[in-house]
Amino acid sequence: MAAATGPGPMKRMALALLVGAALLYALATWQEGRGGHAGWGWLAAFAEAAMVGAIADWFAVVALFRHPLGLPIPHTAILPRSKARLGANLARFFCDNFLGTAQVLAKLRAFDAAGRLAAWLSRPAQAERLGRLGVAAAGQVMEAVDDQRLRDFLGRAAAAGLRQLDFSRTAGQVLETLTAEGRHQAMLDAVLGHAAQWLDDEALQDQLTESIAQEVKALRYVGLDQVAARLATRKLVASIARALGETAADPAHPLRQRFDTYMQGFVQRLQQDPAFVARGERLRDELLAHDGLRNYLDGLWQQLRDWLQADLARPDSAIGQRIARLAASLGERLASDAAMRAWLNEQLEQAAPAVIERWREDIRRYIEERVAAWDTDELVAELEQHVGRDLQFIRINGTVVGGLVGVAIHALTLMLR
């Protein structure tokens, strides 16, 4: 913001007019006393009234900021004395006229935030800019996260959290959720399907045939080992496939019921069996104490960090391009979806009153406290810097207008005589 023009030049001009009026009054009075031209009387009347107007307006302007001539005259130094009231009134004016709920909501409706967001994201330059900002932010996050002190702290916090975790009961709760309403049967169907595809594989059947042929060595001498092995393989595969098909087709198949019973028992043991709980705790502690696991995770992090840093350092960062494409795609989708834009605007309007009510009083108190804490001399200096020049025009106008009024009174006096 540019600094306001100071009141100095205008103050000197107002003072010069006052001095000029005083000199003119002295000259006109002297000439009139010597029996000079009658026009000197008019000039004397003008100069006298101009002095009165200039001095009165000087008093009024000075009284706003300080005591005139340092005298503690009542109702002077108005702004310093009324600083607290000024802050309260300023805060009330600002909050009532700029932060009123109705005013803000009306502005929000006219603003169309969703439409503006869609238009902003749809512009390629803005999407690319957002991508660059995302890359810059990611780089700063990487630098912060890569600090060894932070990594040690996070490692200790994660280890402490894991030590408090009951692996066995947690696993039981997860499995209980997964098996609710027969969801595990869908998993069984998937397993049966994969098993059927696995048995249908010719390479697997050849391996089974070779294994069976090696077991029937007695038939090798008559050349029947491979024949018997292929026959056994076909029977074995057909038998297993038939069992799998029957299980998959029959929701009440005994194998499914046995699977249900096993899963229920396993979940119950995970949550209630002390041996399972103790085994889960031992497994947890062994994992936390295992140097190989720690080194493996640290190596993964190093690889991820190196890749991220290398990508973020490139002008054509893949992450930045991805962010830009997502932003542009979001803008296009939002621009073409009027219902979504309407929903976003409605959410803003619904959320705005609570936010306004929450922060309005805080803003009001902040303005009041800021003005109350403002140094009086600093306040006066700032106000004089910004409005003092205009106030000097009051003195100038008072000089001129006062002189004209003096001429009018002098004319009226002559007429009445």
PDB file of N, CA and C in Angstrom, residues 315-407:
ATOM      1  N   PRO A 315      12.186 -31.212 -14.179  1.00  0.00           N
ATOM      2  CA  PRO A 315      11.214 -30.213 -14.667  1.00  0.00           C
ATOM      3  C   PRO A 315       9.896 -30.849 -15.098  1.00  0.00           C
ATOM      4  N   ASP A 316       9.980 -32.067 -15.642  1.00  0.00           N
ATOM      5  CA  ASP A 316       8.772 -32.771 -16.080  1.00  0.00           C
ATOM      6  C   ASP A 316       8.387 -33.838 -15.065  1.00  0.00           C
ATOM      7  N   SER A 317       8.317 -33.449 -13.803  1.00  0.00           N
ATOM      8  CA  SER A 317       8.013 -34.389 -12.721  1.00  0.00           C
ATOM      9  C   SER A 317       6.717 -35.153 -13.005  1.00  0.00           C
ATOM     10  N   ALA A 318       6.798 -36.477 -12.861  1.00  0.00           N
ATOM     11  CA  ALA A 318       5.605 -37.299 -13.066  1.00  0.00           C
ATOM     12  C   ALA A 318       4.533 -36.970 -12.028  1.00  0.00           C
ATOM     13  N   ILE A 319       4.970 -36.672 -10.798  1.00  0.00           N
ATOM     14  CA  ILE A 319       4.005 -36.321  -9.749  1.00  0.00           C
ATOM     15  C   ILE A 319       3.324 -35.010 -10.097  1.00  0.00           C
ATOM     16  N   GLY A 320       4.114 -34.014 -10.537  1.00  0.00           N
ATOM     17  CA  GLY A 320       3.531 -32.731 -10.915  1.00  0.00           C
ATOM     18  C   GLY A 320       2.567 -32.855 -12.077  1.00  0.00           C
ATOM     19  N   GLN A 321       2.940 -33.650 -13.089  1.00  0.00           N
ATOM     20  CA  GLN A 321       2.052 -33.843 -14.232  1.00  0.00           C
ATOM     21  C   GLN A 321       0.768 -34.550 -13.812  1.00  0.00           C
ATOM     22  N   ARG A 322       0.912 -35.499 -12.892  1.00  0.00           N
ATOM     23  CA  ARG A 322      -0.278 -36.215 -12.418  1.00  0.00           C
ATOM     24  C   ARG A 322      -1.209 -35.269 -11.668  1.00  0.00           C
ATOM     25  N   ILE A 323      -0.658 -34.408 -10.827  1.00  0.00           N
ATOM     26  CA  ILE A 323      -1.484 -33.442 -10.097  1.00  0.00           C
ATOM     27  C   ILE A 323      -2.175 -32.499 -11.075  1.00  0.00           C
ATOM     28  N   ALA A 324      -1.428 -32.038 -12.101  1.00  0.00           N
ATOM     29  CA  ALA A 324      -2.013 -31.127 -13.091  1.00  0.00           C
ATOM     30  C   ALA A 324      -3.146 -31.803 -13.853  1.00  0.00           C
ATOM     31  N   ARG A 325      -2.938 -33.071 -14.239  1.00  0.00           N
ATOM     32  CA  ARG A 325      -4.003 -33.784 -14.976  1.00  0.00           C
ATOM     33  C   ARG A 325      -5.226 -33.989 -14.096  1.00  0.00           C
ATOM     34  N   LEU A 326      -4.997 -34.335 -12.836  1.00  0.00           N
ATOM     35  CA  LEU A 326      -6.133 -34.521 -11.923  1.00  0.00           C
ATOM     36  C   LEU A 326      -6.894 -33.211 -11.735  1.00  0.00           C
ATOM     37  N   ALA A 327      -6.160 -32.109 -11.593  1.00  0.00           N
ATOM     38  CA  ALA A 327      -6.810 -30.805 -11.410  1.00  0.00           C
ATOM     39  C   ALA A 327      -7.630 -30.435 -12.639  1.00  0.00           C
ATOM     40  N   ALA A 328      -7.034 -30.619 -13.832  1.00  0.00           N
ATOM     41  CA  ALA A 328      -7.752 -30.286 -15.061  1.00  0.00           C
ATOM     42  C   ALA A 328      -8.978 -31.173 -15.234  1.00  0.00           C
ATOM     43  N   SER A 329      -8.820 -32.471 -14.936  1.00  0.00           N
ATOM     44  CA  SER A 329      -9.955 -33.395 -15.063  1.00  0.00           C
ATOM     45  C   SER A 329     -11.067 -33.029 -14.087  1.00  0.00           C
ATOM     46  N   LEU A 330     -10.672 -32.674 -12.866  1.00  0.00           N
ATOM     47  CA  LEU A 330     -11.670 -32.278 -11.872  1.00  0.00           C
ATOM     48  C   LEU A 330     -12.398 -31.017 -12.324  1.00  0.00           C
ATOM     49  N   GLY A 331     -11.650 -30.050 -12.868  1.00  0.00           N
ATOM     50  CA  GLY A 331     -12.280 -28.821 -13.349  1.00  0.00           C
ATOM     51  C   GLY A 331     -13.262 -29.084 -14.472  1.00  0.00           C
ATOM     52  N   GLU A 332     -12.889 -29.957 -15.426  1.00  0.00           N
ATOM     53  CA  GLU A 332     -13.780 -30.268 -16.539  1.00  0.00           C
ATOM     54  C   GLU A 332     -15.039 -30.980 -16.053  1.00  0.00           C
ATOM     55  N   ARG A 333     -14.864 -31.928 -15.148  1.00  0.00           N
ATOM     56  CA  ARG A 333     -16.029 -32.658 -14.626  1.00  0.00           C
ATOM     57  C   ARG A 333     -16.958 -31.728 -13.850  1.00  0.00           C
ATOM     58  N   LEU A 334     -16.346 -30.855 -13.058  1.00  0.00           N
ATOM     59  CA  LEU A 334     -17.158 -29.938 -12.269  1.00  0.00           C
ATOM     60  C   LEU A 334     -17.873 -28.930 -13.162  1.00  0.00           C
ATOM     61  N   ALA A 335     -17.197 -28.481 -14.224  1.00  0.00           N
ATOM     62  CA  ALA A 335     -17.815 -27.515 -15.135  1.00  0.00           C
ATOM     63  C   ALA A 335     -19.001 -28.112 -15.880  1.00  0.00           C
ATOM     64  N   SER A 336     -18.967 -29.416 -16.132  1.00  0.00           N
ATOM     65  CA  SER A 336     -20.039 -30.062 -16.885  1.00  0.00           C
ATOM     66  C   SER A 336     -21.129 -30.647 -15.996  1.00  0.00           C
ATOM     67  N   ASP A 337     -20.958 -30.563 -14.691  1.00  0.00           N
ATOM     68  CA  ASP A 337     -21.926 -31.162 -13.769  1.00  0.00           C
ATOM     69  C   ASP A 337     -22.578 -30.055 -12.945  1.00  0.00           C
ATOM     70  N   ALA A 338     -23.711 -29.560 -13.421  1.00  0.00           N
ATOM     71  CA  ALA A 338     -24.402 -28.477 -12.722  1.00  0.00           C
ATOM     72  C   ALA A 338     -24.901 -28.916 -11.351  1.00  0.00           C
ATOM     73  N   ALA A 339     -25.315 -30.168 -11.231  1.00  0.00           N
ATOM     74  CA  ALA A 339     -25.825 -30.660  -9.951  1.00  0.00           C
ATOM     75  C   ALA A 339     -24.727 -30.653  -8.893  1.00  0.00           C
ATOM     76  N   MET A 340     -23.517 -31.049  -9.298  1.00  0.00           N
ATOM     77  CA  MET A 340     -22.417 -31.066  -8.344  1.00  0.00           C
ATOM     78  C   MET A 340     -22.035 -29.659  -7.919  1.00  0.00           C
ATOM     79  N   ARG A 341     -22.039 -28.719  -8.874  1.00  0.00           N
ATOM     80  CA  ARG A 341     -21.733 -27.334  -8.512  1.00  0.00           C
ATOM     81  C   ARG A 341     -22.782 -26.789  -7.546  1.00  0.00           C
ATOM     82  N   ALA A 342     -24.041 -27.099  -7.817  1.00  0.00           N
ATOM     83  CA  ALA A 342     -25.108 -26.640  -6.920  1.00  0.00           C
ATOM     84  C   ALA A 342     -24.935 -27.240  -5.532  1.00  0.00           C
ATOM     85  N   TRP A 343     -24.547 -28.518  -5.466  1.00  0.00           N
ATOM     86  CA  TRP A 343     -24.346 -29.171  -4.169  1.00  0.00           C
ATOM     87  C   TRP A 343     -23.203 -28.501  -3.396  1.00  0.00           C
ATOM     88  N   LEU A 344     -22.091 -28.218  -4.085  1.00  0.00           N
ATOM     89  CA  LEU A 344     -20.959 -27.562  -3.419  1.00  0.00           C
ATOM     90  C   LEU A 344     -21.359 -26.192  -2.884  1.00  0.00           C
ATOM     91  N   ASN A 345     -22.078 -25.420  -3.695  1.00  0.00           N
ATOM     92  CA  ASN A 345     -22.507 -24.094  -3.242  1.00  0.00           C
ATOM     93  C   ASN A 345     -23.458 -24.205  -2.055  1.00  0.00           C
ATOM     94  N   GLU A 346     -24.338 -25.199  -2.087  1.00  0.00           N
ATOM     95  CA  GLU A 346     -25.253 -25.397  -0.965  1.00  0.00           C
ATOM     96  C   GLU A 346     -24.494 -25.759   0.314  1.00  0.00           C
ATOM     97  N   GLN A 347     -23.466 -26.594   0.182  1.00  0.00           N
ATOM     98  CA  GLN A 347     -22.680 -26.961   1.359  1.00  0.00           C
ATOM     99  C   GLN A 347     -21.969 -25.746   1.947  1.00  0.00           C
ATOM    100  N   LEU A 348     -21.462 -24.881   1.073  1.00  0.00           N
ATOM    101  CA  LEU A 348     -20.813 -23.662   1.552  1.00  0.00           C
ATOM    102  C   LEU A 348     -21.807 -22.760   2.285  1.00  0.00           C
ATOM    103  N   GLU A 349     -22.998 -22.623   1.714  1.00  0.00           N
ATOM    104  CA  GLU A 349     -24.009 -21.774   2.348  1.00  0.00           C
ATOM    105  C   GLU A 349     -24.451 -22.348   3.688  1.00  0.00           C
ATOM    106  N   GLN A 350     -24.526 -23.667   3.784  1.00  0.00           N
ATOM    107  CA  GLN A 350     -24.935 -24.282   5.047  1.00  0.00           C
ATOM    108  C   GLN A 350     -23.840 -24.174   6.107  1.00  0.00           C
ATOM    109  N   ALA A 351     -22.587 -24.257   5.658  1.00  0.00           N
ATOM    110  CA  ALA A 351     -21.481 -24.199   6.624  1.00  0.00           C
ATOM    111  C   ALA A 351     -21.128 -22.772   7.018  1.00  0.00           C
ATOM    112  N   ALA A 352     -21.438 -21.807   6.146  1.00  0.00           N
ATOM    113  CA  ALA A 352     -20.999 -20.427   6.384  1.00  0.00           C
ATOM    114  C   ALA A 352     -21.564 -19.819   7.676  1.00  0.00           C
ATOM    115  N   PRO A 353     -22.864 -19.947   7.983  1.00  0.00           N
ATOM    116  CA  PRO A 353     -23.367 -19.284   9.200  1.00  0.00           C
ATOM    117  C   PRO A 353     -22.627 -19.690  10.465  1.00  0.00           C
ATOM    118  N   ALA A 354     -22.346 -20.983  10.619  1.00  0.00           N
ATOM    119  CA  ALA A 354     -21.628 -21.414  11.823  1.00  0.00           C
ATOM    120  C   ALA A 354     -20.231 -20.814  11.877  1.00  0.00           C
ATOM    121  N   VAL A 355     -19.553 -20.761  10.726  1.00  0.00           N
ATOM    122  CA  VAL A 355     -18.208 -20.188  10.684  1.00  0.00           C
ATOM    123  C   VAL A 355     -18.249 -18.694  10.987  1.00  0.00           C
ATOM    124  N   ILE A 356     -19.238 -18.013  10.397  1.00  0.00           N
ATOM    125  CA  ILE A 356     -19.361 -16.567  10.629  1.00  0.00           C
ATOM    126  C   ILE A 356     -19.624 -16.294  12.109  1.00  0.00           C
ATOM    127  N   GLU A 357     -20.591 -17.013  12.678  1.00  0.00           N
ATOM    128  CA  GLU A 357     -20.918 -16.798  14.083  1.00  0.00           C
ATOM    129  C   GLU A 357     -19.723 -17.140  14.976  1.00  0.00           C
ATOM    130  N   ARG A 358     -18.957 -18.163  14.545  1.00  0.00           N
ATOM    131  CA  ARG A 358     -17.813 -18.583  15.367  1.00  0.00           C
ATOM    132  C   ARG A 358     -16.717 -17.532  15.408  1.00  0.00           C
ATOM    133  N   TRP A 359     -16.434 -16.899  14.270  1.00  0.00           N
ATOM    134  CA  TRP A 359     -15.281 -16.017  14.175  1.00  0.00           C
ATOM    135  C   TRP A 359     -15.630 -14.528  14.260  1.00  0.00           C
ATOM    136  N   ARG A 360     -16.892 -14.162  14.083  1.00  0.00           N
ATOM    137  CA  ARG A 360     -17.235 -12.741  14.062  1.00  0.00           C
ATOM    138  C   ARG A 360     -16.901 -12.065  15.388  1.00  0.00           C
ATOM    139  N   GLU A 361     -17.302 -12.679  16.495  1.00  0.00           N
ATOM    140  CA  GLU A 361     -17.027 -12.077  17.789  1.00  0.00           C
ATOM    141  C   GLU A 361     -15.531 -12.037  18.075  1.00  0.00           C
ATOM    142  N   ASP A 362     -14.793 -13.056  17.609  1.00  0.00           N
ATOM    143  CA  ASP A 362     -13.344 -13.030  17.792  1.00  0.00           C
ATOM    144  C   ASP A 362     -12.727 -11.870  17.021  1.00  0.00           C
ATOM    145  N   ILE A 363     -13.213 -11.620  15.807  1.00  0.00           N
ATOM    146  CA  ILE A 363     -12.713 -10.501  15.017  1.00  0.00           C
ATOM    147  C   ILE A 363     -13.076  -9.182  15.680  1.00  0.00           C
ATOM    148  N   ARG A 364     -14.286  -9.102  16.204  1.00  0.00           N
ATOM    149  CA  ARG A 364     -14.707  -7.880  16.899  1.00  0.00           C
ATOM    150  C   ARG A 364     -13.783  -7.597  18.092  1.00  0.00           C
ATOM    151  N   ARG A 365     -13.545  -8.636  18.902  1.00  0.00           N
ATOM    152  CA  ARG A 365     -12.673  -8.447  20.064  1.00  0.00           C
ATOM    153  C   ARG A 365     -11.246  -8.105  19.647  1.00  0.00           C
ATOM    154  N   TYR A 366     -10.792  -8.716  18.550  1.00  0.00           N
ATOM    155  CA  TYR A 366      -9.431  -8.426  18.087  1.00  0.00           C
ATOM    156  C   TYR A 366      -9.286  -6.956  17.703  1.00  0.00           C
ATOM    157  N   ILE A 367     -10.271  -6.410  16.976  1.00  0.00           N
ATOM    158  CA  ILE A 367     -10.192  -4.997  16.571  1.00  0.00           C
ATOM    159  C   ILE A 367     -10.220  -4.104  17.798  1.00  0.00           C
ATOM    160  N   GLU A 368     -11.117  -4.398  18.741  1.00  0.00           N
ATOM    161  CA  GLU A 368     -11.196  -3.585  19.957  1.00  0.00           C
ATOM    162  C   GLU A 368      -9.875  -3.632  20.729  1.00  0.00           C
ATOM    163  N   GLU A 369      -9.322  -4.828  20.905  1.00  0.00           N
ATOM    164  CA  GLU A 369      -8.086  -4.965  21.672  1.00  0.00           C
ATOM    165  C   GLU A 369      -6.914  -4.322  20.942  1.00  0.00           C
ATOM    166  N   ARG A 370      -6.908  -4.433  19.614  1.00  0.00           N
ATOM    167  CA  ARG A 370      -5.796  -3.842  18.848  1.00  0.00           C
ATOM    168  C   ARG A 370      -5.811  -2.320  18.949  1.00  0.00           C
ATOM    169  N   VAL A 371      -6.987  -1.722  18.830  1.00  0.00           N
ATOM    170  CA  VAL A 371      -7.076  -0.262  18.940  1.00  0.00           C
ATOM    171  C   VAL A 371      -6.760   0.180  20.367  1.00  0.00           C
ATOM    172  N   ALA A 372      -7.264  -0.573  21.367  1.00  0.00           N
ATOM    173  CA  ALA A 372      -7.008  -0.198  22.761  1.00  0.00           C
ATOM    174  C   ALA A 372      -5.523  -0.303  23.100  1.00  0.00           C
ATOM    175  N   ALA A 373      -4.831  -1.274  22.494  1.00  0.00           N
ATOM    176  CA  ALA A 373      -3.409  -1.458  22.784  1.00  0.00           C
ATOM    177  C   ALA A 373      -2.517  -0.536  21.962  1.00  0.00           C
ATOM    178  N   TRP A 374      -3.099   0.158  20.993  1.00  0.00           N
ATOM    179  CA  TRP A 374      -2.322   1.039  20.126  1.00  0.00           C
ATOM    180  C   TRP A 374      -1.789   2.222  20.945  1.00  0.00           C
ATOM    181  N   ASP A 375      -0.526   2.522  20.801  1.00  0.00           N
ATOM    182  CA  ASP A 375       0.064   3.676  21.468  1.00  0.00           C
ATOM    183  C   ASP A 375      -0.646   4.953  20.998  1.00  0.00           C
ATOM    184  N   THR A 376      -0.984   5.814  21.962  1.00  0.00           N
ATOM    185  CA  THR A 376      -1.763   7.012  21.633  1.00  0.00           C
ATOM    186  C   THR A 376      -1.040   7.900  20.632  1.00  0.00           C
ATOM    187  N   ASP A 377       0.247   8.139  20.859  1.00  0.00           N
ATOM    188  CA  ASP A 377       1.004   8.983  19.928  1.00  0.00           C
ATOM    189  C   ASP A 377       1.056   8.351  18.545  1.00  0.00           C
ATOM    190  N   GLU A 378       1.209   7.032  18.515  1.00  0.00           N
ATOM    191  CA  GLU A 378       1.243   6.335  17.221  1.00  0.00           C
ATOM    192  C   GLU A 378      -0.107   6.440  16.520  1.00  0.00           C
ATOM    193  N   LEU A 379      -1.200   6.296  17.291  1.00  0.00           N
ATOM    194  CA  LEU A 379      -2.534   6.414  16.720  1.00  0.00           C
ATOM    195  C   LEU A 379      -2.750   7.802  16.123  1.00  0.00           C
ATOM    196  N   VAL A 380      -2.392   8.830  16.889  1.00  0.00           N
ATOM    197  CA  VAL A 380      -2.569  10.204  16.410  1.00  0.00           C
ATOM    198  C   VAL A 380      -1.735  10.439  15.160  1.00  0.00           C
ATOM    199  N   ALA A 381      -0.481   9.940  15.167  1.00  0.00           N
ATOM    200  CA  ALA A 381       0.396  10.132  14.011  1.00  0.00           C
ATOM    201  C   ALA A 381      -0.166   9.446  12.772  1.00  0.00           C
ATOM    202  N   GLU A 382      -0.698   8.221  12.949  1.00  0.00           N
ATOM    203  CA  GLU A 382      -1.254   7.494  11.807  1.00  0.00           C
ATOM    204  C   GLU A 382      -2.480   8.214  11.254  1.00  0.00           C
ATOM    205  N   LEU A 383      -3.362   8.676  12.146  1.00  0.00           N
ATOM    206  CA  LEU A 383      -4.561   9.367  11.683  1.00  0.00           C
ATOM    207  C   LEU A 383      -4.211  10.680  10.996  1.00  0.00           C
ATOM    208  N   GLU A 384      -3.264  11.419  11.554  1.00  0.00           N
ATOM    209  CA  GLU A 384      -2.856  12.665  10.911  1.00  0.00           C
ATOM    210  C   GLU A 384      -2.206  12.396   9.552  1.00  0.00           C
ATOM    211  N   GLN A 385      -1.460  11.297   9.474  1.00  0.00           N
ATOM    212  CA  GLN A 385      -0.805  10.963   8.217  1.00  0.00           C
ATOM    213  C   GLN A 385      -1.821  10.671   7.128  1.00  0.00           C
ATOM    214  N   HIS A 386      -2.941  10.030   7.484  1.00  0.00           N
ATOM    215  CA  HIS A 386      -3.895   9.595   6.480  1.00  0.00           C
ATOM    216  C   HIS A 386      -5.035  10.583   6.239  1.00  0.00           C
ATOM    217  N   VAL A 387      -5.445  11.308   7.271  1.00  0.00           N
ATOM    218  CA  VAL A 387      -6.582  12.223   7.082  1.00  0.00           C
ATOM    219  C   VAL A 387      -6.225  13.670   7.380  1.00  0.00           C
ATOM    220  N   GLY A 388      -4.990  13.912   7.882  1.00  0.00           N
ATOM    221  CA  GLY A 388      -4.629  15.272   8.246  1.00  0.00           C
ATOM    222  C   GLY A 388      -4.637  16.225   7.073  1.00  0.00           C
ATOM    223  N   ARG A 389      -4.223  15.771   5.899  1.00  0.00           N
ATOM    224  CA  ARG A 389      -4.203  16.641   4.719  1.00  0.00           C
ATOM    225  C   ARG A 389      -5.609  17.139   4.396  1.00  0.00           C
ATOM    226  N   ASP A 390      -6.582  16.214   4.466  1.00  0.00           N
ATOM    227  CA  ASP A 390      -7.965  16.629   4.192  1.00  0.00           C
ATOM    228  C   ASP A 390      -8.483  17.574   5.269  1.00  0.00           C
ATOM    229  N   LEU A 391      -8.048  17.362   6.509  1.00  0.00           N
ATOM    230  CA  LEU A 391      -8.509  18.241   7.587  1.00  0.00           C
ATOM    231  C   LEU A 391      -7.965  19.653   7.429  1.00  0.00           C
ATOM    232  N   GLN A 392      -6.785  19.798   6.828  1.00  0.00           N
ATOM    233  CA  GLN A 392      -6.242  21.137   6.611  1.00  0.00           C
ATOM    234  C   GLN A 392      -7.097  21.931   5.632  1.00  0.00           C
ATOM    235  N   PHE A 393      -7.796  21.205   4.733  1.00  0.00           N
ATOM    236  CA  PHE A 393      -8.714  21.911   3.842  1.00  0.00           C
ATOM    237  C   PHE A 393      -9.843  22.570   4.620  1.00  0.00           C
ATOM    238  N   ILE A 394     -10.186  22.008   5.784  1.00  0.00           N
ATOM    239  CA  ILE A 394     -11.206  22.642   6.624  1.00  0.00           C
ATOM    240  C   ILE A 394     -10.724  24.024   7.059  1.00  0.00           C
ATOM    241  N   ARG A 395      -9.437  24.107   7.449  1.00  0.00           N
ATOM    242  CA  ARG A 395      -8.892  25.406   7.857  1.00  0.00           C
ATOM    243  C   ARG A 395      -8.861  26.377   6.682  1.00  0.00           C
ATOM    244  N   ILE A 396      -8.447  25.885   5.505  1.00  0.00           N
ATOM    245  CA  ILE A 396      -8.392  26.760   4.324  1.00  0.00           C
ATOM    246  C   ILE A 396      -9.784  27.240   3.948  1.00  0.00           C
ATOM    247  N   ASN A 397     -10.739  26.297   3.911  1.00  0.00           N
ATOM    248  CA  ASN A 397     -12.121  26.672   3.576  1.00  0.00           C
ATOM    249  C   ASN A 397     -12.697  27.612   4.630  1.00  0.00           C
ATOM    250  N   GLY A 398     -12.355  27.354   5.905  1.00  0.00           N
ATOM    251  CA  GLY A 398     -12.845  28.230   6.961  1.00  0.00           C
ATOM    252  C   GLY A 398     -12.338  29.650   6.800  1.00  0.00           C
ATOM    253  N   THR A 399     -11.071  29.780   6.361  1.00  0.00           N
ATOM    254  CA  THR A 399     -10.511  31.126   6.137  1.00  0.00           C
ATOM    255  C   THR A 399     -11.262  31.846   5.024  1.00  0.00           C
ATOM    256  N   VAL A 400     -11.436  31.140   3.900  1.00  0.00           N
ATOM    257  CA  VAL A 400     -12.087  31.764   2.748  1.00  0.00           C
ATOM    258  C   VAL A 400     -13.563  32.043   3.040  1.00  0.00           C
ATOM    259  N   VAL A 401     -14.268  31.011   3.545  1.00  0.00           N
ATOM    260  CA  VAL A 401     -15.697  31.185   3.807  1.00  0.00           C
ATOM    261  C   VAL A 401     -15.923  32.233   4.890  1.00  0.00           C
ATOM    262  N   GLY A 402     -15.059  32.211   5.930  1.00  0.00           N
ATOM    263  CA  GLY A 402     -15.192  33.220   6.976  1.00  0.00           C
ATOM    264  C   GLY A 402     -15.039  34.632   6.419  1.00  0.00           C
ATOM    265  N   GLY A 403     -14.056  34.823   5.520  1.00  0.00           N
ATOM    266  CA  GLY A 403     -13.877  36.138   4.913  1.00  0.00           C
ATOM    267  C   GLY A 403     -15.089  36.571   4.122  1.00  0.00           C
ATOM    268  N   LEU A 404     -15.669  35.657   3.348  1.00  0.00           N
ATOM    269  CA  LEU A 404     -16.848  35.993   2.555  1.00  0.00           C
ATOM    270  C   LEU A 404     -18.027  36.331   3.455  1.00  0.00           C
ATOM    271  N   VAL A 405     -18.184  35.586   4.534  1.00  0.00           N
ATOM    272  CA  VAL A 405     -19.264  35.895   5.477  1.00  0.00           C
ATOM    273  C   VAL A 405     -19.037  37.271   6.104  1.00  0.00           C
ATOM    274  N   GLY A 406     -17.749  37.601   6.391  1.00  0.00           N
ATOM    275  CA  GLY A 406     -17.454  38.923   6.931  1.00  0.00           C
ATOM    276  C   GLY A 406     -17.840  40.034   5.974  1.00  0.00           C
ATOM    277  N   VAL A 407     -17.578  39.826   4.672  1.00  0.00           N
ATOM    278  CA  VAL A 407     -17.978  40.810   3.671  1.00  0.00           C
ATOM    279  C   VAL A 407     -19.492  40.945   3.650  1.00  0.00           C
TER     280      VAL A 407
END
